[in-house]
CSV table of C-alpha atoms in Angstrom, one decimal:
chain,number,residue,atom,x,y,z
A,242,MET,CA,30.0,0.6,-0.3
A,243,ASN,CA,29.4,-0.3,-3.5
A,244,PRO,CA,27.7,-3.6,-3.7
A,245,ILE,CA,26.7,-4.3,-7.0
A,246,GLY,CA,27.1,-1.7,-10.0
A,247,PHE,CA,24.9,0.4,-12.0
A,248,GLY,CA,24.7,-1.7,-15.0
A,249,SER,CA,23.3,-4.7,-13.2
A,250,ILE,CA,20.4,-2.9,-12.3
A,251,ARG,CA,17.7,-5.5,-14.2
A,252,THR,CA,14.2,-3.2,-16.0
A,253,ILE,CA,11.2,-5.7,-16.0
A,254,PRO,CA,8.8,-5.1,-19.0
A,255,TYR,CA,5.3,-4.7,-19.0
A,256,ASP,CA,2.2,-3.8,-21.1
A,257,PRO,CA,0.1,-0.9,-19.9
A,258,PHE,CA,-3.3,-2.1,-18.7
A,259,PRO,CA,-5.7,-2.5,-21.3
A,260,ARG,CA,-8.3,-0.3,-22.1
A,261,ILE,CA,-11.3,-2.9,-21.5
A,262,GLU,CA,-9.2,-2.9,-17.8
A,263,TYR,CA,-10.1,1.0,-17.1
A,264,GLU,CA,-14.1,0.2,-18.7
A,265,GLY,CA,-14.4,-2.0,-16.2
A,266,ARG,CA,-13.3,-0.7,-13.0
A,267,VAL,CA,-15.8,2.7,-14.4
A,268,GLU,CA,-18.5,0.3,-15.0
A,269,ARG,CA,-18.6,-0.9,-11.7
A,270,ALA,CA,-18.1,2.3,-10.2
A,271,ARG,CA,-21.3,3.1,-11.9
A,272,ARG,CA,-23.3,0.3,-10.8
A,273,LEU,CA,-22.2,1.6,-6.8
A,274,MET,CA,-23.4,4.9,-7.6
A,275,LYS,CA,-26.9,3.8,-8.8
A,276,GLU,CA,-26.9,1.6,-5.4
A,277,HIS,CA,-26.1,5.1,-3.7
A,278,THR,CA,-27.8,7.3,-5.7
A,279,ILE,CA,-24.7,9.3,-6.5
A,280,ASP,CA,-24.3,12.0,-9.7
A,281,VAL,CA,-20.9,12.1,-10.7
A,282,LEU,CA,-18.0,10.5,-9.1
A,283,LEU,CA,-15.4,13.4,-8.5
A,284,VAL,CA,-12.1,11.7,-8.3
A,285,THR,CA,-8.7,14.0,-7.3
A,286,ALA,CA,-6.9,11.5,-5.2
A,287,GLU,CA,-3.3,10.1,-7.0
A,288,HIS,CA,-4.4,6.5,-6.5
A,289,ASN,CA,-7.8,6.7,-7.5
A,290,LEU,CA,-6.8,8.5,-10.6
A,291,ARG,CA,-4.0,5.7,-11.3
A,292,TYR,CA,-7.3,3.2,-11.1
A,293,PHE,CA,-9.8,4.3,-13.3
A,294,VAL,CA,-6.9,6.5,-15.8
A,295,GLY,CA,-3.7,5.0,-15.0
A,296,GLU,CA,-1.7,8.6,-14.2
A,297,PRO,CA,1.4,7.9,-14.3
A,298,SER,CA,2.5,11.7,-12.2
A,299,THR,CA,3.3,11.8,-8.6
A,300,THR,CA,2.4,15.3,-8.8
A,301,PRO,CA,-1.4,15.2,-7.1
A,302,GLN,CA,0.7,14.3,-3.8
A,303,GLN,CA,1.4,18.0,-3.9
A,304,THR,CA,-1.3,20.7,-4.2
A,305,THR,CA,0.1,22.4,-7.4
A,306,ARG,CA,-1.3,21.3,-10.4
A,307,PRO,CA,-4.3,19.1,-8.9
A,308,ARG,CA,-6.2,16.9,-11.5
A,309,PHE,CA,-9.6,16.0,-11.8
A,310,LEU,CA,-11.9,13.3,-13.1
A,311,LEU,CA,-15.9,13.3,-13.5
A,312,ILE,CA,-17.5,10.0,-13.9
A,313,LEU,CA,-20.2,10.8,-14.5
A,314,SER,CA,-23.3,8.0,-14.3
A,315,SER,CA,-23.6,7.4,-18.2
A,316,GLY,CA,-21.9,9.2,-21.3
A,317,GLU,CA,-17.7,9.7,-21.5
A,318,ALA,CA,-16.0,11.1,-18.4
A,319,VAL,CA,-14.5,13.9,-18.2
A,320,ALA,CA,-11.2,15.5,-17.2
A,321,VAL,CA,-10.5,18.8,-15.5
A,322,VAL,CA,-6.5,19.1,-15.5
A,323,PRO,CA,-3.5,21.7,-16.0
A,324,GLU,CA,-2.6,22.9,-19.4
A,325,GLY,CA,-0.3,20.7,-20.8
A,326,ILE,CA,-2.1,17.5,-18.7
A,327,ASP,CA,-4.7,17.8,-21.1
A,328,GLN,CA,-2.3,17.1,-23.9
A,329,PHE,CA,-0.9,14.0,-22.4
A,330,TYR,CA,-4.1,12.9,-21.2
A,331,ARG,CA,-5.6,12.6,-25.1
A,332,GLU,CA,-2.4,11.0,-26.2
A,333,THR,CA,-1.9,8.4,-23.6
A,334,THR,CA,-4.9,7.5,-21.8
A,335,TRP,CA,-8.3,6.3,-22.7
A,336,VAL,CA,-9.9,10.3,-21.0
A,337,LYS,CA,-10.4,12.6,-24.1
A,338,ASN,CA,-12.7,14.8,-23.0
A,339,CYS,CA,-10.2,17.6,-20.8
A,340,ARG,CA,-10.9,21.0,-19.4
A,341,SER,CA,-8.2,23.1,-18.5
A,342,TRP,CA,-6.5,26.0,-17.1
A,343,PRO,CA,-3.6,27.8,-17.0
A,344,SER,CA,-1.5,26.4,-14.0
A,345,PRO,CA,0.4,26.6,-11.5
A,346,ASN,CA,-2.3,29.4,-10.3
A,347,PRO,CA,-2.0,29.6,-7.0
A,348,LYS,CA,-5.2,32.4,-6.5
A,349,ASP,CA,-7.5,29.7,-8.6
A,350,GLU,CA,-5.9,26.1,-8.9
A,351,GLY,CA,-8.4,24.7,-11.0
A,352,VAL,CA,-11.6,25.7,-8.4
A,353,SER,CA,-13.6,28.4,-11.2
A,354,ALA,CA,-12.5,25.3,-14.1
A,355,LEU,CA,-13.7,22.8,-11.9
A,356,ALA,CA,-16.6,24.5,-10.1
A,357,GLY,CA,-17.7,25.6,-13.4
A,358,ALA,CA,-17.6,22.1,-15.6
A,359,LEU,CA,-19.9,20.2,-12.8
A,360,ARG,CA,-22.8,23.5,-12.9
A,361,GLU,CA,-22.7,23.3,-16.4
A,362,LEU,CA,-23.1,19.0,-16.6
A,363,LEU,CA,-25.3,18.8,-12.8
A,364,PRO,CA,-28.8,19.6,-12.5
A,365,GLU,CA,-28.8,21.7,-8.9
A,366,HIS,CA,-30.1,18.5,-7.0
A,367,ALA,CA,-27.0,16.7,-8.2
A,368,ARG,CA,-25.2,14.6,-5.5
A,369,ILE,CA,-21.0,14.9,-6.1
A,370,GLY,CA,-19.3,11.5,-4.5
A,371,ILE,CA,-15.6,12.3,-3.0
A,372,GLU,CA,-12.9,10.8,-1.3
A,373,LEU,CA,-14.4,11.9,1.9
A,374,GLY,CA,-14.4,8.6,4.2
A,375,ALA,CA,-12.1,6.3,6.3
A,376,GLU,CA,-8.1,6.5,5.0
A,377,SER,CA,-8.7,8.5,2.2
A,378,ARG,CA,-7.0,12.1,1.2
A,379,LEU,CA,-8.4,14.9,-1.3
A,380,GLY,CA,-5.7,15.5,-3.8
A,381,PHE,CA,-6.1,19.4,-4.0
A,382,PRO,CA,-6.0,21.4,-0.8
A,383,ALA,CA,-9.1,22.2,1.8
A,384,GLY,CA,-9.8,25.5,0.8
A,385,ASP,CA,-10.1,24.6,-2.6
A,386,PHE,CA,-12.4,22.2,-1.9
A,387,LEU,CA,-14.3,24.6,0.6
A,388,ARG,CA,-14.4,26.8,-2.9
A,389,VAL,CA,-15.8,24.4,-4.8
A,390,ALA,CA,-18.2,23.2,-2.5
A,391,ASP,CA,-19.9,27.0,-1.8
A,392,ALA,CA,-19.3,27.3,-5.8
A,393,ILE,CA,-21.5,24.8,-6.8
A,394,LYS,CA,-24.5,25.2,-4.4
A,395,PRO,CA,-27.1,23.7,-4.0
A,396,ARG,CA,-25.3,20.9,-5.9
A,397,ARG,CA,-23.8,18.9,-2.8
A,398,LEU,CA,-20.3,17.0,-2.1
A,399,VAL,CA,-20.9,13.7,-0.5
A,400,ASP,CA,-18.6,10.8,1.0
A,401,ALA,CA,-17.9,8.1,-2.1
A,402,SER,CA,-14.9,6.5,-0.1
A,403,ASP,CA,-17.2,4.0,1.8
A,404,PRO,CA,-19.4,3.0,-0.6
A,405,ILE,CA,-17.5,3.2,-4.3
A,406,PHE,CA,-13.5,4.2,-3.6
A,407,THR,CA,-13.1,1.1,-0.8
A,408,PRO,CA,-14.9,-1.7,-1.9
A,409,LEU,CA,-13.4,-1.1,-5.7
A,410,ARG,CA,-10.5,-1.0,-4.9
A,411,MET,CA,-10.1,-4.0,-2.4
A,412,ILE,CA,-11.1,-6.4,-4.6
A,413,LYS,CA,-8.1,-6.7,-7.0
A,414,SER,CA,-7.7,-7.5,-10.7
A,415,PRO,CA,-6.3,-11.0,-12.5
A,416,LEU,CA,-3.7,-7.8,-13.5
A,417,GLU,CA,-3.2,-6.7,-10.4
A,418,VAL,CA,-2.9,-9.4,-8.6
A,419,ASP,CA,0.3,-9.8,-11.4
A,420,ARG,CA,1.9,-6.8,-10.6
A,421,ILE,CA,1.6,-7.1,-6.5
A,422,ARG,CA,3.4,-11.0,-7.0
A,423,THR,CA,5.8,-9.5,-9.0
A,424,VAL,CA,6.9,-7.2,-6.7
A,425,CYS,CA,6.3,-9.3,-3.5
A,426,GLY,CA,8.9,-12.0,-5.4
A,427,LEU,CA,11.2,-9.9,-6.1
A,428,VAL,CA,11.3,-8.3,-2.5
A,429,SER,CA,11.2,-11.7,-1.3
A,430,GLU,CA,14.6,-12.7,-3.5
A,431,ALA,CA,16.6,-9.8,-2.1
A,432,PHE,CA,15.8,-10.4,1.3
A,433,GLU,CA,16.7,-14.0,0.7
A,434,ASN,CA,20.3,-13.0,-0.9
A,435,LEU,CA,20.8,-10.6,2.1
A,436,THR,CA,22.1,-12.6,4.5
A,437,SER,CA,25.0,-13.7,2.7
A,438,LYS,CA,25.8,-10.3,2.1
A,439,LEU,CA,26.1,-9.3,6.0
A,440,ARG,CA,28.9,-8.7,8.3
A,441,LEU,CA,29.2,-8.3,12.3
A,442,GLY,CA,30.2,-4.3,12.5
A,443,MET,CA,28.2,-3.2,10.0
A,444,THR,CA,25.9,-0.7,10.5
A,445,GLU,CA,22.3,-0.3,10.0
A,446,ARG,CA,22.5,2.2,7.4
A,447,GLU,CA,24.7,0.3,5.6
A,448,VAL,CA,22.3,-3.0,5.8
A,449,CYS,CA,19.2,-1.2,4.2
A,450,ARG,CA,21.4,0.7,1.5
A,451,LEU,CA,22.8,-3.0,0.6
A,452,PHE,CA,19.2,-4.3,0.6
A,453,GLU,CA,17.8,-1.4,-1.4
A,454,ALA,CA,20.5,-2.4,-4.0
A,455,GLU,CA,19.4,-5.7,-4.1
A,456,CYS,CA,15.9,-4.8,-4.9
A,457,PHE,CA,17.1,-2.2,-7.6
A,458,SER,CA,19.3,-5.1,-9.0
A,459,ARG,CA,16.2,-7.5,-9.2
A,460,GLY,CA,13.6,-5.1,-10.9
A,461,VAL,CA,12.1,-3.3,-8.2
A,462,GLU,CA,11.4,0.7,-9.3
A,463,LYS,CA,11.2,2.4,-6.2
A,464,THR,CA,11.9,1.5,-2.3
A,465,SER,CA,9.6,3.9,-0.8
A,466,LYS,CA,9.7,2.8,2.8
A,467,ILE,CA,12.8,0.8,4.5
A,468,VAL,CA,12.1,0.4,7.9
A,469,GLY,CA,15.7,-0.7,9.8
A,470,VAL,CA,15.8,-0.8,13.7
A,471,SER,CA,17.6,-3.4,15.9
A,472,GLY,CA,18.5,-3.9,19.7
A,473,ARG,CA,20.3,-6.3,21.7
A,474,GLY,CA,18.1,-9.4,22.4
A,475,GLY,CA,15.3,-7.9,20.2
A,476,TYR,CA,13.8,-4.3,19.1
A,477,THR,CA,11.2,-2.1,21.2
A,478,ARG,CA,9.5,-0.5,18.4
A,479,PRO,CA,8.6,-1.3,14.3
A,480,TYR,CA,9.6,1.7,13.6
A,481,GLY,CA,12.5,3.7,12.9
A,482,VAL,CA,14.9,4.9,9.9
A,483,PRO,CA,17.9,2.9,10.0
A,484,SER,CA,20.8,4.6,12.0
A,485,ASP,CA,24.7,4.6,11.8
A,486,LYS,CA,24.7,2.2,15.2
A,487,PHE,CA,27.0,-0.5,14.8
A,488,LEU,CA,25.1,-4.3,14.6
A,489,SER,CA,27.6,-6.2,17.2
A,490,ASP,CA,27.0,-10.2,18.6
A,491,GLY,CA,23.7,-10.1,20.3
A,492,ASP,CA,21.6,-7.9,17.8
A,493,LEU,CA,18.9,-8.5,16.1
A,494,LEU,CA,18.0,-6.6,13.1
A,495,PHE,CA,14.2,-6.0,11.9
A,496,ILE,CA,13.4,-4.5,8.0
A,497,ASP,CA,10.6,-3.7,6.9
A,498,ALA,CA,10.2,-2.9,3.0
A,499,GLY,CA,7.9,-0.8,1.3
A,500,CYS,CA,8.7,-1.2,-2.5
A,501,LEU,CA,6.7,-0.6,-5.8
A,502,PHE,CA,6.5,-1.8,-9.0
A,503,ASP,CA,4.6,0.0,-12.1
A,504,PHE,CA,3.0,1.4,-8.2
A,505,TYR,CA,1.4,-1.2,-6.7
A,506,TRP,CA,2.9,-1.8,-3.1
A,507,SER,CA,4.7,-4.9,-1.5
A,508,ASP,CA,5.0,-4.8,2.2
A,509,PHE,CA,6.6,-6.9,4.6
A,510,ASP,CA,9.5,-7.6,6.6
A,511,ARG,CA,12.4,-9.9,7.7
A,512,HIS,CA,14.8,-10.2,10.7
A,513,PHE,CA,18.6,-11.0,10.7
A,514,ALA,CA,20.3,-12.2,13.9
A,515,PHE,CA,23.6,-10.9,13.9
A,516,GLY,CA,25.4,-14.0,16.2
A,517,ALA,CA,23.6,-16.6,17.6
A,518,PRO,CA,20.3,-15.4,18.6
A,519,ASP,CA,19.8,-15.6,22.4
A,520,PRO,CA,16.7,-18.3,23.5
A,521,HIS,CA,14.0,-15.8,24.6
A,522,THR,CA,14.2,-14.4,20.8
A,523,GLN,CA,14.5,-17.8,19.3
A,524,ASP,CA,11.2,-18.6,21.0
A,525,ALA,CA,9.5,-15.5,20.3
A,526,TYR,CA,10.3,-15.5,16.6
A,527,GLN,CA,9.0,-19.1,16.6
A,528,VAL,CA,5.6,-18.2,18.2
A,529,VAL,CA,5.0,-14.9,15.8
A,530,TRP,CA,6.5,-17.2,12.6
A,531,ASP,CA,3.6,-20.4,13.7
A,532,ALA,CA,0.9,-17.3,14.4
A,533,THR,CA,1.5,-16.1,10.8
A,534,GLU,CA,1.2,-19.6,9.6
A,535,ALA,CA,-2.3,-19.6,11.4
A,536,GLY,CA,-3.5,-16.6,9.8
A,537,ILE,CA,-1.9,-17.8,6.5
A,538,ALA,CA,-4.4,-20.7,7.0
A,539,ALA,CA,-7.8,-19.0,8.0
A,540,ALA,CA,-7.5,-16.1,5.2
A,541,LYS,CA,-10.1,-17.8,3.0
A,542,PRO,CA,-13.5,-16.7,0.9
A,543,GLY,CA,-17.0,-16.1,2.8
A,544,ILE,CA,-15.1,-15.7,6.6
A,545,PRO,CA,-14.7,-12.1,7.8
A,546,VAL,CA,-11.6,-10.9,8.3
A,547,CYS,CA,-11.6,-10.2,12.2
A,548,ASN,CA,-11.8,-14.3,12.5
A,549,VAL,CA,-8.0,-14.2,10.4
A,550,TRP,CA,-7.4,-11.5,13.6
A,551,SER,CA,-9.0,-14.3,16.0
A,552,ALA,CA,-6.5,-17.1,14.8
A,553,MET,CA,-3.1,-15.5,15.1
A,554,SER,CA,-4.4,-14.1,18.7
A,555,ALA,CA,-5.0,-17.7,19.9
A,556,VAL,CA,-1.8,-18.8,18.5
A,557,LEU,CA,0.3,-15.5,20.8
A,558,ASN,CA,-2.3,-15.9,23.8
A,559,GLY,CA,-2.3,-19.9,24.2
A,560,SER,CA,1.5,-20.2,23.6
A,561,ASN,CA,3.5,-21.7,26.1
A,562,ASN,CA,6.5,-18.4,25.2
A,563,ARG,CA,7.6,-16.0,27.3
A,564,GLY,CA,5.8,-13.5,25.8
A,565,LYS,CA,2.1,-11.6,24.6
A,566,ALA,CA,0.1,-10.5,22.0
A,567,THR,CA,1.0,-7.1,21.3
A,568,ASN,CA,-1.5,-4.3,21.3
A,569,ILE,CA,0.0,-2.1,18.3
A,570,GLY,CA,-3.7,-2.2,16.5
A,571,ARG,CA,-3.9,-4.6,13.9
A,572,MET,CA,-2.4,-7.8,13.1
A,573,GLY,CA,-2.6,-6.8,9.4
A,574,HIS,CA,-4.1,-5.1,6.5
A,575,SER,CA,-4.6,-5.0,2.9
A,576,MET,CA,-2.7,-3.4,0.1
A,577,GLY,CA,-2.9,-2.7,-3.3
A,578,LEU,CA,-1.9,1.3,-5.2
A,579,TRP,CA,-1.7,2.0,-1.4
A,580,MET,CA,-0.2,0.7,1.3
A,581,PRO,CA,-2.3,0.3,4.2
A,582,GLU,CA,-5.6,-0.4,2.5
A,583,LEU,CA,-8.9,-1.5,3.7
A,584,PRO,CA,-9.7,-3.6,5.6
A,585,SER,CA,-7.9,-4.2,8.0
A,586,VAL,CA,-7.1,-7.0,10.4
A,587,GLN,CA,-8.5,-6.3,13.7
A,588,PRO,CA,-11.2,-8.0,15.9
A,589,ASP,CA,-13.6,-5.6,15.3
A,590,ASP,CA,-13.5,-5.6,11.3
A,591,LYS,CA,-16.4,-7.7,10.3
A,592,THR,CA,-15.5,-7.1,6.1
A,593,ILE,CA,-16.3,-10.7,4.6
A,594,LEU,CA,-13.2,-12.1,2.4
A,595,LYS,CA,-13.4,-12.3,-1.6
A,596,PRO,CA,-11.3,-13.8,-4.3
A,597,GLY,CA,-9.1,-10.9,-5.2
A,598,MET,CA,-8.3,-9.5,-1.9
A,599,ILE,CA,-4.9,-9.0,-0.9
A,600,ILE,CA,-4.4,-9.3,2.8
A,601,ASN,CA,-1.6,-8.9,4.5
A,602,ILE,CA,-0.6,-11.2,7.9
A,603,GLU,CA,1.4,-9.3,10.8
A,604,PRO,CA,1.0,-10.6,14.1
A,605,SER,CA,3.1,-9.6,16.7
A,606,THR,CA,4.0,-10.5,20.6
A,607,SER,CA,6.1,-8.4,23.0
A,608,TYR,CA,8.6,-10.8,25.2
A,609,PRO,CA,11.6,-9.9,27.9
A,610,SER,CA,14.7,-9.0,26.7
A,611,TYR,CA,17.3,-12.0,27.9
A,612,PHE,CA,19.9,-9.9,28.7
A,613,ASP,CA,18.1,-7.3,31.0
A,614,GLY,CA,14.3,-8.3,30.7
A,615,SER,CA,13.1,-5.1,29.2
A,616,PRO,CA,10.3,-5.2,26.8
A,617,LYS,CA,11.0,-6.0,23.2
A,618,LEU,CA,8.6,-6.7,20.0
A,619,MET,CA,8.5,-9.5,17.6
A,620,LEU,CA,7.0,-9.2,14.2
A,621,HIS,CA,6.1,-10.9,11.5
A,622,GLU,CA,4.3,-10.1,8.1
A,623,GLU,CA,3.6,-12.0,4.6
A,624,VAL,CA,1.1,-11.2,2.2
A,625,VAL,CA,-1.6,-13.5,0.8
A,626,VAL,CA,-4.4,-13.6,-1.8
A,627,VAL,CA,-7.5,-14.6,-1.6
A,628,THR,CA,-8.3,-17.5,-4.4
A,629,GLU,CA,-11.7,-19.3,-4.6
A,630,THR,CA,-10.9,-21.9,-2.2
A,631,GLY,CA,-8.3,-20.6,0.4
A,632,SER,CA,-5.5,-17.9,0.1
A,633,GLN,CA,-2.4,-17.9,-2.3
A,634,LEU,CA,1.7,-16.8,-0.6
A,635,LEU,CA,2.7,-14.1,-2.5
A,636,THR,CA,6.0,-13.5,-0.7
A,637,SER,CA,8.0,-16.3,-0.4
A,638,ARG,CA,7.8,-17.3,2.9
A,639,ALA,CA,10.4,-16.4,6.2
A,640,SER,CA,12.6,-19.7,7.4
A,641,ARG,CA,11.5,-21.1,10.0
A,642,THR,CA,14.4,-20.1,12.3
A,643,ILE,CA,16.0,-16.6,12.1
A,644,PRO,CA,18.8,-16.0,9.4
A,645,VAL,CA,22.3,-15.3,11.5
A,646,VAL,CA,25.1,-13.4,10.6
A,647,GLY,CA,28.4,-14.2,11.5
A,648,LYS,CA,32.3,-12.8,11.0
């Protein structure tokens, strides 16, 4: 199947973030460093490198040719990067002070270069902040991390995720929100245009490939996560790779899409009924749609994110539907340069919502199948940005009723 020609793929132009955007991020990081008595910020993870430098490479996901950025309490930042990458940094980023080593070199992949820079630049009592906290990852092997820690003693590596990286990235700048709004809009258009192109007898994989083509034709740059699951009278899990299962009358297809534009994420889902949906599926869809509406309305500045969870939970558990709220673990999260990001929409998360925060509103319910009584799942997701007065949808709201696919 070739639903669109290669020539119809759209490229949306955009300007790179200006230097002042990165300078502001560094300045806010330094204020937090001072507050938490951290002498230097050691940035290693790909998403944090993108946040501070605009690093466009996916290489930090791997263990070959890692990059390191040192943000000192004052003065210019220092990059410790492989040879060749140093030239790229000097020519295309705001970071000009670069140190390098020949790479790849599995026996010493930047360990000596990084440890030497830290010993040279920092006093022996220094505290070095690095990504060690919740929902963080190091951008180099754990063994190399331990070797660096040993080589720089008595200087200490301490967690900077919770006190610095997470609160910094949690509040998006207007330019970041614009990137997320763009990709959410493109994916919304792709979903809206998909229904008219679907037919009974297509497979899950065919539908998801067609959806990806719709995304690329509109300007989405990557489709990094496409979940496609289906079942008669509903699906049983929200995760799975689309299969060659044929979609027939009575099936409900769930597509959960994670897409990228300039490395910023969208993440939300939509449903498609193949043939008229049964009464139980219709009821569950309506209840979760109403819970989503309650979550959107509850997302306001100055309230803890757990209040958003409570608003959705009240609708799910107080309804007259045949189902009940699920125990997936949360009913939403944030996103930005990664998906998902903190905070989580959970009953015990007291993070105060502030303007610029992105919240994925994601309630779900379980219900019995109309056909055999087996448990089924219904999950909705929309994306909002918290504003000064409330919240604003970045996705196009899902329809009140399930889109129906005919012959």
